Structure formats: C-alpha cells, structure tokens
PDB file of C-alpha atoms in Angstrom:
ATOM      1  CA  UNK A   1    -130.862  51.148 -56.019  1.00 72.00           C
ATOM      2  CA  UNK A   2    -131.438  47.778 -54.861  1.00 79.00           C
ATOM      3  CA  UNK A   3    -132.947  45.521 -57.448  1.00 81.00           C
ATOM      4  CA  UNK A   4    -134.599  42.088 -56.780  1.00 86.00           C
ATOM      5  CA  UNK A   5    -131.634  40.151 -58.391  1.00 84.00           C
ATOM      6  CA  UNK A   6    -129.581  42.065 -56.183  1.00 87.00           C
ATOM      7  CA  UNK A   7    -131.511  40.630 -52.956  1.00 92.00           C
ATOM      8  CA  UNK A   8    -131.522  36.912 -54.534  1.00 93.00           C
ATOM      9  CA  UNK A   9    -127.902  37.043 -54.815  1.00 93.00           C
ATOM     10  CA  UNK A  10    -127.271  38.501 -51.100  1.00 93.00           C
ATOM     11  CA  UNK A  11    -129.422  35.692 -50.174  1.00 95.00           C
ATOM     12  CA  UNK A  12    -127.568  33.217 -52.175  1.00 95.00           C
ATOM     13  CA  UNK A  13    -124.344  34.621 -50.872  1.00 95.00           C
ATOM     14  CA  UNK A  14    -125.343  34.133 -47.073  1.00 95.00           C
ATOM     15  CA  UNK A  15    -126.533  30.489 -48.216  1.00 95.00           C
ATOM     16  CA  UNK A  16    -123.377  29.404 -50.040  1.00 95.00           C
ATOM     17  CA  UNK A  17    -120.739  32.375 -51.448  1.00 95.00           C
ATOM     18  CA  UNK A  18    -119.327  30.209 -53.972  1.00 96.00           C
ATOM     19  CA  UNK A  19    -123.008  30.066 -55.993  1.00 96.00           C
ATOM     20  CA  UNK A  20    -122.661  33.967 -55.596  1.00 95.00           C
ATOM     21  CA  UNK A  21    -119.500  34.451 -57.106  1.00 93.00           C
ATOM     22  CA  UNK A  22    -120.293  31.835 -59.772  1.00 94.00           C
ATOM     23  CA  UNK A  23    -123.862  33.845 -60.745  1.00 93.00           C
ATOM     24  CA  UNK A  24    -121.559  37.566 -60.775  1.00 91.00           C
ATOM     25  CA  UNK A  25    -118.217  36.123 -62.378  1.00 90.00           C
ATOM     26  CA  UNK A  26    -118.974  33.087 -64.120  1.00 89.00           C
ATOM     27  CA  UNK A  27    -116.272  30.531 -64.483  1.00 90.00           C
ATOM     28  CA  UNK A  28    -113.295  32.891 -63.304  1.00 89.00           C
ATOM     29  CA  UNK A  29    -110.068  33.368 -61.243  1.00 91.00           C
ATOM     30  CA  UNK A  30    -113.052  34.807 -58.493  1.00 91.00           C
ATOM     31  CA  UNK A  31    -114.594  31.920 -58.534  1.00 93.00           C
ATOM     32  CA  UNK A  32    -111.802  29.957 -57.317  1.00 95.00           C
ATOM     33  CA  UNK A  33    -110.660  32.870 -55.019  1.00 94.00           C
ATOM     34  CA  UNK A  34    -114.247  32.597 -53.125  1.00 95.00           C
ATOM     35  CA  UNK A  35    -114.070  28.873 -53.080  1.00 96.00           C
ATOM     36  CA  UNK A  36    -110.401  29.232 -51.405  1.00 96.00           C
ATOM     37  CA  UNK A  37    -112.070  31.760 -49.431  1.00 96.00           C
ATOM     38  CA  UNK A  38    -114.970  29.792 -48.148  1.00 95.00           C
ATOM     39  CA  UNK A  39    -112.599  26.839 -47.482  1.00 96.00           C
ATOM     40  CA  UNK A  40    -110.454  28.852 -45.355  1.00 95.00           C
ATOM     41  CA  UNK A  41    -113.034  30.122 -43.602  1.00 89.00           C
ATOM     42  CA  UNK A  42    -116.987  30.643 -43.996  1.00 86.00           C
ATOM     43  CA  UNK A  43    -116.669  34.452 -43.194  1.00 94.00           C
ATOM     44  CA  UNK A  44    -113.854  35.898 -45.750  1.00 95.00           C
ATOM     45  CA  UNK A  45    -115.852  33.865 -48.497  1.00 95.00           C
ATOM     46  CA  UNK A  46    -118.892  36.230 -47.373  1.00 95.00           C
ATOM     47  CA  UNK A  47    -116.881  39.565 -47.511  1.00 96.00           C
ATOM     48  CA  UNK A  48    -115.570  38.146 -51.088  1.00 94.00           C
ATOM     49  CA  UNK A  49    -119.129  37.671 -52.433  1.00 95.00           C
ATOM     50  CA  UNK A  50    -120.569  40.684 -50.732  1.00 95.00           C
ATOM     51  CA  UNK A  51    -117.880  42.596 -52.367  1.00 94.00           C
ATOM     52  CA  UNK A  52    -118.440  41.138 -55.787  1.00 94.00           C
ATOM     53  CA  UNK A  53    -122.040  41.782 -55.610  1.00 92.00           C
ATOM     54  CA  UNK A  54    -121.606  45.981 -54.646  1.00 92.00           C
ATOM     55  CA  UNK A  55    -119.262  46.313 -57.480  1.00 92.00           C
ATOM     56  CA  UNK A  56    -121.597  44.471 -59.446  1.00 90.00           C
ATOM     57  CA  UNK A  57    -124.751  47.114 -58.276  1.00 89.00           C
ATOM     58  CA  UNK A  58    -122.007  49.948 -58.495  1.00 89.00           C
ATOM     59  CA  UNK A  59    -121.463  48.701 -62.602  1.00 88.00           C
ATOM     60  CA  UNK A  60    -125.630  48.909 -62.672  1.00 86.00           C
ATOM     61  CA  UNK A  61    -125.530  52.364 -61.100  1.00 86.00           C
ATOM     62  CA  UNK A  62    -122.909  53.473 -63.847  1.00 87.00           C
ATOM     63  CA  UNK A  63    -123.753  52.062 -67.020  1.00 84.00           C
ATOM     64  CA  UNK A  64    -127.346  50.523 -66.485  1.00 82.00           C
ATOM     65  CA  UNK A  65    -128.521  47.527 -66.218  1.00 81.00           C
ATOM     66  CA  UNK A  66    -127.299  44.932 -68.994  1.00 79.00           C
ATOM     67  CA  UNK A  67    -124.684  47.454 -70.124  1.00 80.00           C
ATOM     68  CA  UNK A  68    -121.512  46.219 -68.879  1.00 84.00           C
ATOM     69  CA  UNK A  69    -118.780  43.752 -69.057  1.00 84.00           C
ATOM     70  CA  UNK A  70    -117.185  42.192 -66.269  1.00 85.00           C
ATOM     71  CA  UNK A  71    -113.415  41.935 -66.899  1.00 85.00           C
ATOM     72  CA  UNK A  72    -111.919  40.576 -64.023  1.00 83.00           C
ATOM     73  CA  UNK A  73    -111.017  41.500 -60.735  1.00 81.00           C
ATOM     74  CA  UNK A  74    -114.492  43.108 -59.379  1.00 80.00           C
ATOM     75  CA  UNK A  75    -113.454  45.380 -62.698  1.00 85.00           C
ATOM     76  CA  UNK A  76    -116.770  46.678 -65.273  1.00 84.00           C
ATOM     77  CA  UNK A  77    -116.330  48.308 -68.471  1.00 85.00           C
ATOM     78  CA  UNK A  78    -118.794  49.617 -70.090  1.00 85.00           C
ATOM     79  CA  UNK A  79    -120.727  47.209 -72.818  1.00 81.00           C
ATOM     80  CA  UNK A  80    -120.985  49.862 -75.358  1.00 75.00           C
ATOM     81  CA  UNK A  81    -119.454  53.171 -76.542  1.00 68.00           C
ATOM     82  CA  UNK A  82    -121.704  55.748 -74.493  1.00 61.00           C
ATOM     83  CA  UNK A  83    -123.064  54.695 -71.557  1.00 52.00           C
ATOM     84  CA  UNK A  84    -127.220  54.105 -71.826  1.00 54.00           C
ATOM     85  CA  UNK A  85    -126.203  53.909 -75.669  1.00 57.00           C
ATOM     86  CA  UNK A  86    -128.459  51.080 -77.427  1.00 58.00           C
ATOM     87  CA  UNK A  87    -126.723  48.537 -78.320  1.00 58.00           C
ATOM     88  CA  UNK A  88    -125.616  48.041 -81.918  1.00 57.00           C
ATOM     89  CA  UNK A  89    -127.863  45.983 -84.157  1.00 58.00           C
ATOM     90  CA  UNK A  90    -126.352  42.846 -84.755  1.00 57.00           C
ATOM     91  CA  UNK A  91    -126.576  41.130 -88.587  1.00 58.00           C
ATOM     92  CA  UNK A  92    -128.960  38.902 -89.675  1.00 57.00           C
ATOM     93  CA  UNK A  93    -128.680  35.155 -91.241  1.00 58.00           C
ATOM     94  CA  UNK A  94    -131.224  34.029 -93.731  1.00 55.00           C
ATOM     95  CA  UNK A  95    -134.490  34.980 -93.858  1.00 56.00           C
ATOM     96  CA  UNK A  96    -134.416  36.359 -90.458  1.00 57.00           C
ATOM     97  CA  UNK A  97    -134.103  39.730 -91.300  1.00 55.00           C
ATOM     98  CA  UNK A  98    -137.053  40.277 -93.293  1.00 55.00           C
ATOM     99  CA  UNK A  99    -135.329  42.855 -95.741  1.00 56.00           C
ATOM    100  CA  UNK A 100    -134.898  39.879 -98.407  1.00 52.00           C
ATOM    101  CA  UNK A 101    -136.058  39.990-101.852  1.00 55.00           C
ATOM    102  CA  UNK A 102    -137.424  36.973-103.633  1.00 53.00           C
TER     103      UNK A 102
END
C-alpha cells in the first residue's frame, strides 16, 4: 500500500534522486552510489532511487511501518524479534520513570 511518505519521496526522487536516497539510506555507500549515478546520468540515478524507495515500501509491507532496519544494500531486517512485536521498553533515567520512591 502506498503511503503519503511514499508519494513525497517519489516526488522528491523525480525532483533530485540524491535527496531520495539521502531521506531512505541516510549517510551511506547508496548515497554516494545515487550521486555517482545522477552524475553519470540523470536517468540511472532515477532507477537507483526508485529502487531504494520499493524495497523500502516492500520492508513496510513485511515488518510494518517503523519496524525495520536498513542495513545496507536496499537490505531490511526486521527491528525487533517478531515481526508487529512492540518494541521493548527502554530504561528510564531519573525521575522519568515515575516508579521512584522518595
């Protein structure tokens, strides 16, 4: 299912594949592999991005949305054990827990 993120980041892609790859990846070897791409030529930096962003809906599809990793090379895993698991509850600092005892 297409999601509005999804659409933002085909139109970002169309605009400038780079920003796409940037949004999916963050600061990773695809990142420079669309840039090279998109410096080569405008339309393999498309297919790149394009690519990037149906593995990306394909991890959604999989795991749901918010639980996966990406690892690399239009590669997910999932985020947590089970997929659609909650995620684990992470420890509290101070007084933010509320379970303190004066």
């Amino acid at each position: 299912m297409v999601r509005g993120s999804d659409v933002l980041l085909i139109v970002v892609a169309i605009l400038f594949p780079p920003a796409a790859a940037a949004f999916i990846t963050g600061c990773s070897c695809d990142l420079l592999i669309n840039i090279l791409l998109t410096i080569l030529g405008y339309l393999p930096g498309h297919l790149h991005a394009f690519w990037l962003i149906y593995k990306k809906m394909q991890a959604e599809e999989r795991y749901g949305r918010g639980g996966y990793i990406y690892v690399g090379n239009g590669e997910y895993q999932p985020a947590y054990a089970q997929p659609g698991a909650v995620p684990p509850a992470q420890p509290n600092y101070g007084a933010t827990g509320g379970g303190y005892v004066h």
